[in-house]
Coordinates of C-alpha atoms in Angstrom, one line a residue:
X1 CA 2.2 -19.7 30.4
X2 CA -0.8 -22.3 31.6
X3 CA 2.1 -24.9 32.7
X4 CA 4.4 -22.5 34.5
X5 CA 1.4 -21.1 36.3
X6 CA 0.6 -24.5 37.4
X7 CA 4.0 -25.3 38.3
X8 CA 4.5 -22.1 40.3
X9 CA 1.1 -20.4 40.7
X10 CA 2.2 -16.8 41.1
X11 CA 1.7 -14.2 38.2
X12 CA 4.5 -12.3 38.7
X13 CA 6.9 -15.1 39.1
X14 CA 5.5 -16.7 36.0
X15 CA 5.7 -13.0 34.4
X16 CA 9.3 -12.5 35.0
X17 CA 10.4 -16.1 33.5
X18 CA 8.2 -15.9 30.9
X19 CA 9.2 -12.1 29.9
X20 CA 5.6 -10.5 30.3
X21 CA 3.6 -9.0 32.7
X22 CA 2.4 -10.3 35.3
X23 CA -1.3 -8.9 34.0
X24 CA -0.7 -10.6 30.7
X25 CA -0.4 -14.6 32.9
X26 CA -3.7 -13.0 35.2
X27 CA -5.4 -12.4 31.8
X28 CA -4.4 -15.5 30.6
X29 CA -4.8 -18.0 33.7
X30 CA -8.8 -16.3 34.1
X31 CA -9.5 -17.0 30.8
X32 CA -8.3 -20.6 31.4
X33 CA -11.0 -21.1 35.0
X34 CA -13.6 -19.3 33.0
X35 CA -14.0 -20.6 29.4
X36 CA -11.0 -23.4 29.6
X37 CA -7.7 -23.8 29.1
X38 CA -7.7 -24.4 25.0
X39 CA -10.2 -21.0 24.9
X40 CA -7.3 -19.2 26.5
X41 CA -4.8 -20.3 24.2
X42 CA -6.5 -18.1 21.5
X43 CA -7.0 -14.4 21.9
X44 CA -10.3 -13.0 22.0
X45 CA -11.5 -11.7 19.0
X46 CA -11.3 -7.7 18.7
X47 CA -14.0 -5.0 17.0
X48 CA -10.7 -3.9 14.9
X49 CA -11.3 -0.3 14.1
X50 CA -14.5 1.5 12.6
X51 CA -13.8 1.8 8.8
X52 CA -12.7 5.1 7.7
X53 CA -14.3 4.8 4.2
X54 CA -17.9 4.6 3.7
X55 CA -19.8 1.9 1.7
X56 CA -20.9 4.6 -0.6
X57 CA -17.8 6.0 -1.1
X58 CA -16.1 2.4 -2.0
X59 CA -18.9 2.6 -4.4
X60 CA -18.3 5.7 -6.1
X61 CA -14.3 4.9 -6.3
X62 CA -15.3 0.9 -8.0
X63 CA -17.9 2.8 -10.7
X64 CA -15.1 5.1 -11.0
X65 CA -12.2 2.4 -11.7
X66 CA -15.4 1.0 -14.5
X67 CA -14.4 3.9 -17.1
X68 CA -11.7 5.1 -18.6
X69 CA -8.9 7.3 -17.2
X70 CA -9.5 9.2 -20.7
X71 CA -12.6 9.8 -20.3
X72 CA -12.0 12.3 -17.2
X73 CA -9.3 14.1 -19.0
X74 CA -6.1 12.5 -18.4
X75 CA -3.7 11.0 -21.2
X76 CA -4.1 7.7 -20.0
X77 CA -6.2 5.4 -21.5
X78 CA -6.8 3.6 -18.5
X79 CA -6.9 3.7 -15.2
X80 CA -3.3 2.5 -12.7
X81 CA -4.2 2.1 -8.8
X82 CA -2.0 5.0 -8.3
X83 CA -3.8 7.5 -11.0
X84 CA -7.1 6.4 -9.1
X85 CA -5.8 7.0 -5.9
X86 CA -4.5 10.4 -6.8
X87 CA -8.1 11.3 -8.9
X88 CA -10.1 9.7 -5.8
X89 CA -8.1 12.4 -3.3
X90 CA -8.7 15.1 -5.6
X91 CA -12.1 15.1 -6.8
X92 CA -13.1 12.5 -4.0
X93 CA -14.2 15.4 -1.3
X94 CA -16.3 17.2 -4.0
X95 CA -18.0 14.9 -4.9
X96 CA -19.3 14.0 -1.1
X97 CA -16.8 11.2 -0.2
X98 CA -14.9 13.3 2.1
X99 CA -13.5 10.1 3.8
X100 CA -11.4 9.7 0.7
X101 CA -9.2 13.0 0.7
X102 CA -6.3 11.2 1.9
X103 CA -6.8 7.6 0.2
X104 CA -3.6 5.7 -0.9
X105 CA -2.6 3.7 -3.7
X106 CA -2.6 0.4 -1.3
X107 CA -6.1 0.9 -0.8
X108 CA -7.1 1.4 -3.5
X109 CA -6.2 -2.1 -4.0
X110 CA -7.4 -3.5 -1.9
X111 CA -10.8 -2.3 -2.3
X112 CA -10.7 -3.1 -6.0
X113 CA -9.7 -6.5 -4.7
X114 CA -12.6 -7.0 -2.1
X115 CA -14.9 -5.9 -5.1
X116 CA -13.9 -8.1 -7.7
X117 CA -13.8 -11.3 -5.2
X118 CA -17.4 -10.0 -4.4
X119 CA -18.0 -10.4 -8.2
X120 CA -16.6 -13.5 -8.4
X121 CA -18.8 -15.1 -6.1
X122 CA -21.6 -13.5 -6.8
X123 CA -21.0 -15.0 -10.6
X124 CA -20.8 -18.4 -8.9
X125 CA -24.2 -18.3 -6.8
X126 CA -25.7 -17.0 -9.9
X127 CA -26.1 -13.3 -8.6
X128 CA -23.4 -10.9 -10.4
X129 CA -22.7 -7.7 -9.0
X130 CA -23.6 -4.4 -10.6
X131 CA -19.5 -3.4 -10.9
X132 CA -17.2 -4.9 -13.6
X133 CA -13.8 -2.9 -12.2
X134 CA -11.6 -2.4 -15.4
X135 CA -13.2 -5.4 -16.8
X136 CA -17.1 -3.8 -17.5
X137 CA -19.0 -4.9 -20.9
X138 CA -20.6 -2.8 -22.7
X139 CA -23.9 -3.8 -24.3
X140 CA -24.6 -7.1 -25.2
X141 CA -21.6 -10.0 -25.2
X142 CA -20.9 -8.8 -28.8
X143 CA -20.9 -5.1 -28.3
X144 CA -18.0 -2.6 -28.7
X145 CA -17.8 -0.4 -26.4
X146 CA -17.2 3.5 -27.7
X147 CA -14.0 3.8 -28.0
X148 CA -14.0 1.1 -30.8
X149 CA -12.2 -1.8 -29.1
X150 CA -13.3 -4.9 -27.0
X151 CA -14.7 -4.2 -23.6
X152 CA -13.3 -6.9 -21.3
X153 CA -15.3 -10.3 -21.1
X154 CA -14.9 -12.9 -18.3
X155 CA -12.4 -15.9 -20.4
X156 CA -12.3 -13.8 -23.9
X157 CA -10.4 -10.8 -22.8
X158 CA -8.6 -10.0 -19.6
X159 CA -9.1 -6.3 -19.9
X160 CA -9.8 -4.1 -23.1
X161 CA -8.4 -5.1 -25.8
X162 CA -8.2 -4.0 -29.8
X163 CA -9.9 -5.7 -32.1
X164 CA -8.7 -7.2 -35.5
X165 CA -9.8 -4.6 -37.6
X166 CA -7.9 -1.7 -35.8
X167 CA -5.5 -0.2 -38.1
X168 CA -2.3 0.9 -37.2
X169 CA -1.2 4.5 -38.3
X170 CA 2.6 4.0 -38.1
X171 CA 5.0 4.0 -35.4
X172 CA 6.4 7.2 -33.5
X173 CA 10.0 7.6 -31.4
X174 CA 9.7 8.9 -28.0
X175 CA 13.1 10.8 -27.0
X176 CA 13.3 11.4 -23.2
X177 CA 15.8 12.3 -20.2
X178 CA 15.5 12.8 -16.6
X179 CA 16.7 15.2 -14.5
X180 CA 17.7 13.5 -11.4
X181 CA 17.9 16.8 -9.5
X182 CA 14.3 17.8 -9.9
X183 CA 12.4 14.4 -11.1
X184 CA 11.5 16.8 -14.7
X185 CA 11.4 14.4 -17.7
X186 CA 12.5 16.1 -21.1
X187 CA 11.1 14.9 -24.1
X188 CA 10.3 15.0 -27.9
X189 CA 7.9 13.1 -30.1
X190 CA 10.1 12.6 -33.5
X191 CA 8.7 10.2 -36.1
X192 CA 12.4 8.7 -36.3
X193 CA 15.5 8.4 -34.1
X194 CA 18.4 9.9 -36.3
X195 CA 21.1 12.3 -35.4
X196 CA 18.7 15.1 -36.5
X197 CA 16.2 14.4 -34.0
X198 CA 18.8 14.0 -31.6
X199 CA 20.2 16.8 -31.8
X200 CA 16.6 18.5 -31.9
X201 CA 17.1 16.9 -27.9
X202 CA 20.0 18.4 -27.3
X203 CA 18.5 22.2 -28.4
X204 CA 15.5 21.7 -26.4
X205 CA 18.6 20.4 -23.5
X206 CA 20.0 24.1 -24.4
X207 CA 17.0 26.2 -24.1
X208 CA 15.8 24.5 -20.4
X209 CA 19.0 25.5 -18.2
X210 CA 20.7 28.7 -18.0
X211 CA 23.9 29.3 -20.3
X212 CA 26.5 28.7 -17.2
X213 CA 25.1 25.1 -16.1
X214 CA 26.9 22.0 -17.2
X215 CA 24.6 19.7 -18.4
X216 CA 25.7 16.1 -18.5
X217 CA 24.3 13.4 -19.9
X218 CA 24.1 9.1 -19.6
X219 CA 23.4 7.7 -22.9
X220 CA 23.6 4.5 -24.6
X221 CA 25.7 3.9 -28.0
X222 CA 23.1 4.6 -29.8
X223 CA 24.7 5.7 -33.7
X224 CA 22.4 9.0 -33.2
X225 CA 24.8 9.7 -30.2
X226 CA 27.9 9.1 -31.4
X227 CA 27.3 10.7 -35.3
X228 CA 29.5 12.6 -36.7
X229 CA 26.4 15.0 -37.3
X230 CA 26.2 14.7 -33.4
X231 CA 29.7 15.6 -32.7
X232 CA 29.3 18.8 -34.8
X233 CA 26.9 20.6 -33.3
X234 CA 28.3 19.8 -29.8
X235 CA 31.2 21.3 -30.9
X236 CA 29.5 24.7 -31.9
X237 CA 28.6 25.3 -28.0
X238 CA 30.5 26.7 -25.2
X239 CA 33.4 24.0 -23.8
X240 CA 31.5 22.4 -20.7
X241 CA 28.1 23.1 -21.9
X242 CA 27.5 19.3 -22.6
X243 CA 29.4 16.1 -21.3
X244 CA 28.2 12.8 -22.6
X245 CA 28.8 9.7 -20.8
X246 CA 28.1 6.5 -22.4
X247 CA 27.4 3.2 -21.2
X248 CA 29.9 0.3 -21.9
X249 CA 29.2 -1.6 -24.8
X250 CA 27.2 -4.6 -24.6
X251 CA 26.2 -3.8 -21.1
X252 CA 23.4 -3.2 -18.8
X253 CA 20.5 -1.2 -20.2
X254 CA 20.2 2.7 -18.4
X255 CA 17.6 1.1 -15.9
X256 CA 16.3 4.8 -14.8
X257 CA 15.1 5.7 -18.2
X258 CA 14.5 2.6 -19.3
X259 CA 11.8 1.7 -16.3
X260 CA 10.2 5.5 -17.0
X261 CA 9.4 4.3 -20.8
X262 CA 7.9 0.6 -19.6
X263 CA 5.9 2.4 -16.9
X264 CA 4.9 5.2 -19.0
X265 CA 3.9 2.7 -22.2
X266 CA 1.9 0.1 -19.8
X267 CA 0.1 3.7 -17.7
X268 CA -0.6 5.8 -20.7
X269 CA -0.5 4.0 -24.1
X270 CA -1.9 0.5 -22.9
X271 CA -4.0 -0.2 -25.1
X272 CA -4.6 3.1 -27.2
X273 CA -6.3 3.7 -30.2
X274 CA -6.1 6.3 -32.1
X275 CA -7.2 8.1 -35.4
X276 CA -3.5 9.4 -36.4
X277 CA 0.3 9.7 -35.5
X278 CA -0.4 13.0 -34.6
X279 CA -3.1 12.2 -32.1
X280 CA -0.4 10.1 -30.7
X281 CA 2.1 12.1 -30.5
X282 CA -0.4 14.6 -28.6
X283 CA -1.4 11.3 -26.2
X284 CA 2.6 11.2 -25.5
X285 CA 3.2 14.7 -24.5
X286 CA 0.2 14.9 -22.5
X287 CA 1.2 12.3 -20.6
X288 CA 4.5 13.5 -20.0
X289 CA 3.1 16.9 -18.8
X290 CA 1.2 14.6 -16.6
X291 CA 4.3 13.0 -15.4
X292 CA 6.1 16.7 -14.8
X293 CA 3.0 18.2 -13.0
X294 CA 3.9 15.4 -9.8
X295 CA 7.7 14.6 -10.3
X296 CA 9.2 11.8 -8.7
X297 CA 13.3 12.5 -7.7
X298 CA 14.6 9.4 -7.8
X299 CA 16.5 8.5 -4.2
X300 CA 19.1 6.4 -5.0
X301 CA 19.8 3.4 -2.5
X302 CA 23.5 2.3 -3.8
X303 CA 26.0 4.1 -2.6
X304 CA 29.6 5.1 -4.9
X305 CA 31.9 3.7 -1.8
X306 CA 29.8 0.5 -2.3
X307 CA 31.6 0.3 -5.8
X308 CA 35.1 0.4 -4.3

């Protein structure tokens, strides 16, 4: 812009090769007489707009994100940004941060971020901060915390963690659909995965939708599916009630589902400890009542003429 002014010294001329206005090459070619021409190369720097939330408020949401999502009655054992965000909107007006009442999930981040880089160097000058994030010790270095695992330690262990002497009560099998109409998960906590329980599924399937709806289904060969236990209660309801789609053998997993149980295990179960199976089984469904009091219809972006 500096060399076409001096070539042709007229603003608008300059503004209408260029493709700006002619203001823009005044703005530019003043800056250049007044404070030089590598000054104007650069664009002064801006006030940026006033922060929305306040420093206490920050604070209240980082002391927040220090506990656990358990400990202010939700199944999770700890905290996800999004959770936070969602707690932080809710409770964040009553509890004076009005500021807060329409926080998102990005920044949330982002503040969690500024705060634990503020940690960082303030561990490297010697002067740590009073907030550990998800990462807070409890007690001394060899403490556990309350819930009788190990709080999170600066190059011991990344976040909380179960210690050696936690013992493991048995294993549980989470049975779960999704309704991709209304974003409603279905689901039952069996201690096995046989036909039985499957067809349990299917009954709780039957009691949810009125008598007239065809309810369909995408499943994996899984032997529980396929039984012939399977195939004779399905035969005992109305023709149409149920049509079962599988997926081709040796193919891709059901990615829908499949995502919902790896977000649900790392959001909810990560890392839980518990006295009893059936304590975990009541962590489950309380998380999945959790999941149906906000759900999420899934929008798919593929298209079926895509296919053709």
């Amino acid at each position: 812009m500096l060399l076409a002014y001096r070539e042709n010294p007229s603003f608008c001329a300059v503004g209408q090769r260029l493709g700006v206005h002619h203001q823009t090459v005044q703005r530019c070619v003043e800056r250049a007489l007044a404070d030089g021409p590598l000054v104007a190369l650069d664009d002064r720097p801006r006030p940026g707009k006033e922060p929305t939330i306040t420093p206490e408020a920050k604070a209240w949401l980082v002391s927040l994100a220090c506990d656990k999502a358990k400990d202010h009655g939700y199944p999770h054992e700890l905290w996800t940004t999004r959770l936070l965000a969602r707690h932080a909107r809710e409770q964040g007006p009553a509890a004076g941060h009005v500021c807060l009442a329409n926080l998102v999930q990005e920044t949330v981040c982002k503040i969690l971020a500024q705060e634990e880089e503020s940690l960082c160097q303030g561990k490297a000058t010697g002067k740590a901060g009073d907030y550990r994030l998800l990462r807070r010790e409890a007690g001394n270095p060899g403490h556990r915390n309350d819930s009788a695992g190990f709080a999170a330690k600066p190059g011991v262990h990344a976040t909380f963690a179960r210690d050696h002497e936690y013992k493991r009560h048995g294993t549980l099998s989470l049975l779960a659909g999704i309704d991709l109409l209304t974003g409603k998960v279905h689901a039952v906590v069996k201690d096995r995965h046989r036909s039985r329980e499957f067809i349990e599924f299917l009954k709780l399937l039957d009691a949810a939708y009125p008598a007239r709806t065809a309810i369909k289904l995408i499943l994996d060969n899984h032997s529980a599916h396929i039984s012939r236990e399977t195939r004779t209660w399905l035969a005992t309801r109305p023709i149409g009630r149920f049509e079962l789609t599988f997926t081709p053998k040796h193919g891709s997993w059901l990615n829908l589902i499949e995502g919902f149980f790896s977000k649900f295990a790392r959001s909810v179960l990560r890392p839980i400890r518990v006295a009893s199976k059936h304590e975990l089984k009541e962590r489950i469904m309380a998380g999945i009542d959790d999941v149906n009091r906000h759900p999420v219809i899934h929008t798919w972006s593929y298209k079926l003429a895509d296919a053709v």
